[in-house]
mmCIF file of C-alpha atoms and ligand atoms in Angstrom:
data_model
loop_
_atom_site.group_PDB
_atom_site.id
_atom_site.type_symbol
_atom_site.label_atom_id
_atom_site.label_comp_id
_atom_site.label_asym_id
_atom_site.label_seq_id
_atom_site.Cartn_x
_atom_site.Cartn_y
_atom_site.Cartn_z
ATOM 1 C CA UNK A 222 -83.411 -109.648 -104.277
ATOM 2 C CA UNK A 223 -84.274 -106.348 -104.559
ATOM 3 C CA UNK A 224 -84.329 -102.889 -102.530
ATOM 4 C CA UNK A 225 -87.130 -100.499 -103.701
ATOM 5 C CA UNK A 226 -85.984 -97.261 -101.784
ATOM 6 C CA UNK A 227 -89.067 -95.347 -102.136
ATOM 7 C CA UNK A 228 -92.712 -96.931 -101.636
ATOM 8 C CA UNK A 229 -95.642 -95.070 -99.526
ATOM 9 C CA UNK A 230 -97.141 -97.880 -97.593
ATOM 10 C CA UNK A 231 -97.888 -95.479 -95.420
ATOM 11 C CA UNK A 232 -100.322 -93.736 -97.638
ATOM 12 C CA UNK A 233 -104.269 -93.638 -97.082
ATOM 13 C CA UNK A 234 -104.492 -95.712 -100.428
ATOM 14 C CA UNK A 235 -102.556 -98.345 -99.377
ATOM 15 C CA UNK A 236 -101.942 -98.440 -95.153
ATOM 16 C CA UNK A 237 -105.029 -100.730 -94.139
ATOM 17 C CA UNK A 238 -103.286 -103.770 -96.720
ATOM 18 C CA UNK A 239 -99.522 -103.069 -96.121
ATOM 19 C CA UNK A 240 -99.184 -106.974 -94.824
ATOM 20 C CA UNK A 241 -100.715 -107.876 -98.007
ATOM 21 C CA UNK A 242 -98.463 -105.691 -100.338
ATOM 22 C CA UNK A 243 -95.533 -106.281 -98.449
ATOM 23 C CA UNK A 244 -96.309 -110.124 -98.949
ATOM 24 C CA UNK A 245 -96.760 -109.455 -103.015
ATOM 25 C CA UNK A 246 -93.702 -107.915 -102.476
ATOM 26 C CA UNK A 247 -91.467 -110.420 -100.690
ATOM 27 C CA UNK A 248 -93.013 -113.007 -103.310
ATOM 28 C CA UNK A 249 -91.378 -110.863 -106.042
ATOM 29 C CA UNK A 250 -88.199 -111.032 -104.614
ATOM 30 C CA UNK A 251 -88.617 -107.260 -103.465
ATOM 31 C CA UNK A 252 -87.179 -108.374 -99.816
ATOM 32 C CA UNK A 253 -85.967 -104.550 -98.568
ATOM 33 C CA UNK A 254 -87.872 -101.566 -98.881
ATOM 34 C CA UNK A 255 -87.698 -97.836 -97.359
ATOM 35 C CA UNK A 256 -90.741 -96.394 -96.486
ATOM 36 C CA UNK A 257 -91.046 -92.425 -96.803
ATOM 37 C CA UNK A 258 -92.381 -90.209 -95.088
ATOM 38 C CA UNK A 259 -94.036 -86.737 -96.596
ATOM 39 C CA UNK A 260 -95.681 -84.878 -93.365
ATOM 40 C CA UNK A 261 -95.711 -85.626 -89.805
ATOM 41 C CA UNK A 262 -98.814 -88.629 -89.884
ATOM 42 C CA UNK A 263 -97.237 -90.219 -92.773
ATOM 43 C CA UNK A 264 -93.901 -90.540 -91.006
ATOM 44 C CA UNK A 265 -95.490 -91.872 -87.957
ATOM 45 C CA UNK A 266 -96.779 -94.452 -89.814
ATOM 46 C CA UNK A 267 -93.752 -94.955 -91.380
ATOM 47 C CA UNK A 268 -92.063 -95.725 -88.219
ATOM 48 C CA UNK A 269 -94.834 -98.154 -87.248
ATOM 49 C CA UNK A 270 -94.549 -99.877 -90.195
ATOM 50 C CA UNK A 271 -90.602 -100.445 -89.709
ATOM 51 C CA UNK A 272 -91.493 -101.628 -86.329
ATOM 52 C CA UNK A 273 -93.713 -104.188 -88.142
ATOM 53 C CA UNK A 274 -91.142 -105.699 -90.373
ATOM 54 C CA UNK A 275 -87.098 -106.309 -89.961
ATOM 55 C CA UNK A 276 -86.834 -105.600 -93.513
ATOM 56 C CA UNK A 277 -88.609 -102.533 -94.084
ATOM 57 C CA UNK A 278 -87.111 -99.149 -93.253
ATOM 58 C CA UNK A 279 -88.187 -95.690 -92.661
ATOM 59 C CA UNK A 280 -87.556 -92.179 -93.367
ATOM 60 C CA UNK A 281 -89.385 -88.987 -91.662
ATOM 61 C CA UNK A 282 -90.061 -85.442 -93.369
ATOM 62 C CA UNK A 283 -92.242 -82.886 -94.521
ATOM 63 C CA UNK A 284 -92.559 -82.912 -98.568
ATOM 64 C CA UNK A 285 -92.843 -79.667 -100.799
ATOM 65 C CA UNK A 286 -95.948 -80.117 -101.478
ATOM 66 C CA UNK A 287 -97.235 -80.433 -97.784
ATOM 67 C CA UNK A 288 -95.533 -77.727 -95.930
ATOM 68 C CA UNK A 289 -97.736 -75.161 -96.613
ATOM 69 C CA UNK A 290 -99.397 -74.784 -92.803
ATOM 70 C CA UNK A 291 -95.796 -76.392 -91.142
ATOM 71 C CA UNK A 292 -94.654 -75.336 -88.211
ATOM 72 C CA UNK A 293 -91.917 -75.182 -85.914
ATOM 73 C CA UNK A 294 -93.639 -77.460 -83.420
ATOM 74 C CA UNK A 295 -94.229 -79.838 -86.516
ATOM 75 C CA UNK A 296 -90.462 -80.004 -87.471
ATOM 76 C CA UNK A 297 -89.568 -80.436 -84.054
ATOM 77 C CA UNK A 298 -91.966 -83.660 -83.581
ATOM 78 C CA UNK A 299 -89.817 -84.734 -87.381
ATOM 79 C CA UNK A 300 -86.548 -84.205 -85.478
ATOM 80 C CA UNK A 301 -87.748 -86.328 -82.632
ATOM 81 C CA UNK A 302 -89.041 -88.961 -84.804
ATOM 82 C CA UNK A 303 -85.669 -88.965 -86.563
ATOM 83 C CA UNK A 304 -83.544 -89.846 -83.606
ATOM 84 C CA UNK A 305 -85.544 -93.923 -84.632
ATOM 85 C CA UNK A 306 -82.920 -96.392 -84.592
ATOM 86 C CA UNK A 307 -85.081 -97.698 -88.131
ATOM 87 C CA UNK A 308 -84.944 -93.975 -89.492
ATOM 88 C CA UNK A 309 -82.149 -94.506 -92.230
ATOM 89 C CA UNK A 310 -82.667 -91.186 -93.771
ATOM 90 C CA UNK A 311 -85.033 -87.556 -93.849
ATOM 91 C CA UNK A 312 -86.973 -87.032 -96.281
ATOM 92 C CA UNK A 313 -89.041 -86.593 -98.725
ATOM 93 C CA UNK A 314 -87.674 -83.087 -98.342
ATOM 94 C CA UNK A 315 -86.908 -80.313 -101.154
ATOM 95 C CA UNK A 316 -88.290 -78.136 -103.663
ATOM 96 C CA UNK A 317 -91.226 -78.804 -106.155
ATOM 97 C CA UNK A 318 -91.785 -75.450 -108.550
ATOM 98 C CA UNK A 319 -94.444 -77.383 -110.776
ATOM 99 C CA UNK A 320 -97.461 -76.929 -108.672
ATOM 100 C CA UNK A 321 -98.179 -73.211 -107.280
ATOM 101 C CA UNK A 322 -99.876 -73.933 -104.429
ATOM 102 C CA UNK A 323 -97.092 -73.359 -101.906
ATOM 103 C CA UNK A 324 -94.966 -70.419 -102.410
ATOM 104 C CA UNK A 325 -91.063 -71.124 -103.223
ATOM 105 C CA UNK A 326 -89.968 -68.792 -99.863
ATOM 106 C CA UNK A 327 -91.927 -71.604 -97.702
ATOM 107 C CA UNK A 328 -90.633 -74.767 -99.397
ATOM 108 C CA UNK A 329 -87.266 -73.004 -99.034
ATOM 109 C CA UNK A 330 -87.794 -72.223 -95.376
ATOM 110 C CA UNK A 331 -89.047 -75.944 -94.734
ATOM 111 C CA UNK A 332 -86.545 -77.538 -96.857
ATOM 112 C CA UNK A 333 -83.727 -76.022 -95.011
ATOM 113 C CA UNK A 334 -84.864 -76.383 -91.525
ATOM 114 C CA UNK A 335 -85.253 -80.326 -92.493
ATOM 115 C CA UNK A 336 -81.318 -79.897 -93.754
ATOM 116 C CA UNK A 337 -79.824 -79.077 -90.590
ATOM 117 C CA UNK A 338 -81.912 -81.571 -88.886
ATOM 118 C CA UNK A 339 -80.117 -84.014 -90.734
ATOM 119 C CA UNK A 340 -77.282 -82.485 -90.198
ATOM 120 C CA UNK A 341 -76.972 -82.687 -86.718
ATOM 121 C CA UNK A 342 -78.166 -86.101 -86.643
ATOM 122 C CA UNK A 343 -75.706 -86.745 -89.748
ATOM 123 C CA UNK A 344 -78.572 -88.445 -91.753
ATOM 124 C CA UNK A 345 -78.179 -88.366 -95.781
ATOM 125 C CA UNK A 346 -81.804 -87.349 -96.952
ATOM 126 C CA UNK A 347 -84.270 -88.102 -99.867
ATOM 127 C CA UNK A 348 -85.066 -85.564 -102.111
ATOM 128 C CA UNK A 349 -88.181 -84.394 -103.858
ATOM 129 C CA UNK A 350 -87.360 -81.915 -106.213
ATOM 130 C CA UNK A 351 -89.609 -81.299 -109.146
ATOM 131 C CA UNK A 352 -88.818 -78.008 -112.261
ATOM 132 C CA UNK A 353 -86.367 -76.721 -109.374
ATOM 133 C CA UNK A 354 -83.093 -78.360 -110.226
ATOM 134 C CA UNK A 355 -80.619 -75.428 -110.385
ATOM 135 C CA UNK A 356 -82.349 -74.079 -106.474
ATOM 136 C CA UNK A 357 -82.094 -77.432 -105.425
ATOM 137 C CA UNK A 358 -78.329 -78.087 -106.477
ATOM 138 C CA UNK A 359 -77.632 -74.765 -105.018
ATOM 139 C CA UNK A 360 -79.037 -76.118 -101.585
ATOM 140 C CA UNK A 361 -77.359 -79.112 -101.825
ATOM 141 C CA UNK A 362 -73.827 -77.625 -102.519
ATOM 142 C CA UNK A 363 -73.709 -75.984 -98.982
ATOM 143 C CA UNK A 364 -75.298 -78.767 -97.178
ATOM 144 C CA UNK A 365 -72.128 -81.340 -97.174
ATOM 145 C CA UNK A 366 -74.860 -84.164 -96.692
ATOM 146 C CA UNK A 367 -75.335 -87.257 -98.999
ATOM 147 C CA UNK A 368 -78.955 -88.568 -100.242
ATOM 148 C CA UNK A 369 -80.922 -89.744 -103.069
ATOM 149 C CA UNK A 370 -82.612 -87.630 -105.960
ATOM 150 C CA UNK A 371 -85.716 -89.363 -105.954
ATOM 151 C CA UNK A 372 -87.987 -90.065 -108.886
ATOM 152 C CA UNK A 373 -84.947 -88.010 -111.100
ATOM 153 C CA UNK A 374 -86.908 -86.367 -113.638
ATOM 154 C CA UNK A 375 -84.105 -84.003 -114.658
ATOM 155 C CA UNK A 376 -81.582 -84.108 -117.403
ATOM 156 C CA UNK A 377 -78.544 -87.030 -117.435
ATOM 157 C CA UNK A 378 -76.411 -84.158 -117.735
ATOM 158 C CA UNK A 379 -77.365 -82.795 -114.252
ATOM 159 C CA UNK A 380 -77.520 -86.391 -112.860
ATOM 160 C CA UNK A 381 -73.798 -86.450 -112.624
ATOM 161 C CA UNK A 382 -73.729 -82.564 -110.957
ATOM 162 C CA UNK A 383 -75.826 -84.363 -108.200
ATOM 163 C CA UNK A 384 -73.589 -87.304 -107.830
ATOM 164 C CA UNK A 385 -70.566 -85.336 -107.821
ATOM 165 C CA UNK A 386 -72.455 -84.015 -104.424
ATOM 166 C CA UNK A 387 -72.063 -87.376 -102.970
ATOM 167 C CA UNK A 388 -76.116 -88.398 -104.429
ATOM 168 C CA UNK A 389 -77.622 -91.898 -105.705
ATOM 169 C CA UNK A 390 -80.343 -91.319 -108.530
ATOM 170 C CA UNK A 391 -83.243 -92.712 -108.334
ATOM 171 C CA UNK A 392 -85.722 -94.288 -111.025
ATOM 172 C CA UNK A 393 -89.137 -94.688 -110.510
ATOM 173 C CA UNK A 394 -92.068 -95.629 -113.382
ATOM 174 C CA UNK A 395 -91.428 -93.349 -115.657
ATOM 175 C CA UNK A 396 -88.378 -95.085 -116.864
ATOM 176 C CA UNK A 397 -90.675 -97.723 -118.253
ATOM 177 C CA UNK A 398 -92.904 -95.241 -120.022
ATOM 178 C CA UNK A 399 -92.720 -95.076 -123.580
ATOM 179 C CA UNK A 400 -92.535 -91.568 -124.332
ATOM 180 C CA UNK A 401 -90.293 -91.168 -121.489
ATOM 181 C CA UNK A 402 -87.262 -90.194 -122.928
ATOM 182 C CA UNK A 403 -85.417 -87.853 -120.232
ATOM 183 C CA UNK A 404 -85.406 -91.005 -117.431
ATOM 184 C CA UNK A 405 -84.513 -93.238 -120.295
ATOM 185 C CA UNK A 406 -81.233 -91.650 -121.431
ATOM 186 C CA UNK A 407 -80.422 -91.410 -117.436
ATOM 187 C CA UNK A 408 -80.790 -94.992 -117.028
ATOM 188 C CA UNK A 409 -78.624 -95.167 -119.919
ATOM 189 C CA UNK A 410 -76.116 -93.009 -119.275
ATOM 190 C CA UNK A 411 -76.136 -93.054 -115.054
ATOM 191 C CA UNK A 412 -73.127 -95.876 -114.263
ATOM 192 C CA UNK A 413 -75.355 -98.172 -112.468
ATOM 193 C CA UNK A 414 -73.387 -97.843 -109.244
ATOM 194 C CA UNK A 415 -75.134 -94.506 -108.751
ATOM 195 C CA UNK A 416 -78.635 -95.681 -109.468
ATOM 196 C CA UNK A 417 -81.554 -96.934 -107.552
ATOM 197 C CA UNK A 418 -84.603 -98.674 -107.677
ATOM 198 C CA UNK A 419 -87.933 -97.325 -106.191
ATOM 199 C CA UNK A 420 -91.930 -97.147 -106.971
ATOM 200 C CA UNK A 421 -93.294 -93.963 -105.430
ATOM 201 C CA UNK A 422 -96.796 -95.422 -104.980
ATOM 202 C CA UNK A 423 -99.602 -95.757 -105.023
ATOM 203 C CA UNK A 424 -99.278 -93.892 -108.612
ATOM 204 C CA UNK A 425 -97.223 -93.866 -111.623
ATOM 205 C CA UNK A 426 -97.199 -97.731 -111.558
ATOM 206 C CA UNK A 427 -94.947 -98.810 -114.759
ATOM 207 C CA UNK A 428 -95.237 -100.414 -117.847
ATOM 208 C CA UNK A 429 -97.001 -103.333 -118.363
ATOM 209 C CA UNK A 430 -99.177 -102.089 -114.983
ATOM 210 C CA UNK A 431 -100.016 -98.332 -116.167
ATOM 211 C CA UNK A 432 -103.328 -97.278 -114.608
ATOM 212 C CA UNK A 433 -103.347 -99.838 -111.643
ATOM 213 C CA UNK A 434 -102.615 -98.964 -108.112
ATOM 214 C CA UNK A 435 -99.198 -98.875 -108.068
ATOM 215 C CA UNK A 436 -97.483 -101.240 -104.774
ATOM 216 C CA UNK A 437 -93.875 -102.032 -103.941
ATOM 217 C CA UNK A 438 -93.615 -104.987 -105.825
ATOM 218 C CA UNK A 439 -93.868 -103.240 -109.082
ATOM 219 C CA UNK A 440 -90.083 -102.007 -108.651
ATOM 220 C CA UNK A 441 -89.024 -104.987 -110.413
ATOM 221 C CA UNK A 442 -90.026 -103.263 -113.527
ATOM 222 C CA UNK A 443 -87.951 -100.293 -113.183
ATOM 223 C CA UNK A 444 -84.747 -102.955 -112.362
ATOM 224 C CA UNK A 445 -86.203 -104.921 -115.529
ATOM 225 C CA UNK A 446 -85.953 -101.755 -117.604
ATOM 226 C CA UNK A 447 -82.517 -100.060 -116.688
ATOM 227 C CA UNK A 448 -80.963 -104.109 -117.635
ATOM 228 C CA UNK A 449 -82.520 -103.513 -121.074
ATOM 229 C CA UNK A 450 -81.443 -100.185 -121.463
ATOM 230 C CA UNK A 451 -78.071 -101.123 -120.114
ATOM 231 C CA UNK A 452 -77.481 -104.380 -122.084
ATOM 232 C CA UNK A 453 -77.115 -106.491 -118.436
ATOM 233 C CA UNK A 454 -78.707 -108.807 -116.724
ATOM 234 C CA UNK A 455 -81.579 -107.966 -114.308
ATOM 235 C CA UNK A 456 -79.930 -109.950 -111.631
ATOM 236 C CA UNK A 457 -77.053 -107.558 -111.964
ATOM 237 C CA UNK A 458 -79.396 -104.434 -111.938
ATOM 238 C CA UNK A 459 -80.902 -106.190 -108.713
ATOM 239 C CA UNK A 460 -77.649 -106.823 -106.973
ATOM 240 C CA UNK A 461 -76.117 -102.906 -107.688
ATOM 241 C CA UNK A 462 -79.076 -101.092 -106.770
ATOM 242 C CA UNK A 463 -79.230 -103.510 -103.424
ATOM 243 C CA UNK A 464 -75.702 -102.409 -102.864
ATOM 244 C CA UNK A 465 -76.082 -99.250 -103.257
ATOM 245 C CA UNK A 466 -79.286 -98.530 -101.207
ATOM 246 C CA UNK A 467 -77.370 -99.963 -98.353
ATOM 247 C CA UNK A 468 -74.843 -97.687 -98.794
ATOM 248 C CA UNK A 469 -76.811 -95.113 -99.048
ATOM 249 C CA UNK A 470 -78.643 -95.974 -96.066
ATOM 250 C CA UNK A 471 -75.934 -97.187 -94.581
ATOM 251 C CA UNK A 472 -77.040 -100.780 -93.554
ATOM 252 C CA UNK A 473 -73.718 -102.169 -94.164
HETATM 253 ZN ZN1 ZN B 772 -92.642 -89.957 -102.590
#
């Protein structure tokens, strides 16, 4: 059993066939899954989509890379949609300096409103956060909230920073890419009680699937890689990262 704490079913690429990936999922043993949000459609669907299936949660927030036009009156409808009783967290919220195309003052301006939504609604949150680790950990410091860095493309060394802050990291394809060596010594060095599973589709999809559409069953490659890197058994990998998604989430 596994809990892939990241997958965008609610994405144009792969919406229309969520029963069908959700079914490729559940035959994979994938049998919990957190679908996230990135701007105010895609976390409308992914409250539908939790209303679909028991075992599928969601999360609701505007993403770096979409908050360029945001508004007030579009965090406002995010707050509302938060208050869900299948909204386990906010996100994908944070800071992503690697594409230009929406100035840092914005992404800060969004990022923060999202935090004190959580805040009052005492929600952890998912975080994007992509060449902006130091802003990000800076955020973070002040925010006394808990959350997952998600698709952790940052150093092992400022891994542990983030889970000193009360955060789960979170290891998406890459890991399984050869030349990845960054996510590799994380998985390595990360205790697994402070690691998760996820597939941020539809891209990325991992090793052996590189180049496919990438779907929420492919998570048990990332769980398949961190046991080899690790020296355990997958079952093992399967059970902590389960574990610790509900705690995260607090499903317990
Ligand atoms: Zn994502």
């Amino acid at each position: 059993m596994y809990f892939n704490t990241h997958t965008h079913l609610n994405s144009e690429e792969l919406f229309d066939q969520r029963d069908h990936y959700i079914q490729n999922a559940l035959e994979k043993g994938v049998n919990h899954m957190t679908v996230v949000g990135y701007d105010v459609a895609s976390s409308q669907r992914a409250l539908e989509i939790a209303h679909e299936y028991d075992f599928v949660y969601a999360t609701v927030g505007i993403s770096p890379n979409d908050c360029l036009n945001t508004t007030d009156e579009d965090l406002t409808l995010i707050a509302k949609m938060a208050e869900d009783d299948k909204v386990v967290a906010l996100g994908e919220i944070g800071l992503d300096y690697y594409y230009d195309d929406v100035p840092k003052e914005k992404q800060m301006g969004v990022f923060k409103k999202q935090i004190k939504i959580a805040q009052d609604l005492n929600l952890p949150i998912t975080i994007h956060c992509r060449d902006a680790y130091e802003d990000t950990y800076n955020v973070l410091e002040k925010a006394n909230l808990k959350g997952i860095m998600h698709c952790y493309s940052g150093s092992d060394q400022m891994a542990l920073r983030f889970i000193k802050l009360g955060y789960y990291i979170s290891l998406a394809g890459p890991v399984t890419f050869k030349n990845a060596k960054m996510p590799k010594r994380v998985a390595t060095n990360v205790p697994l009680d402070s690691l998760l599973i996820e597939t941020d589709d539809p891209y990325m999809a991992p090793v052996p699937l590189r180049g496919t559409t990438n779907e929420p069953a492919n998570c048990i490659y990332i769980a398949k890689t961190i046991a080899e890197l690790k020296g355990l058994d997958e079952e093992e990998v399967a059970k902590v990262t389960t574990d610790n998604a509900y705690k995260v989430f607090r499903l317990l």
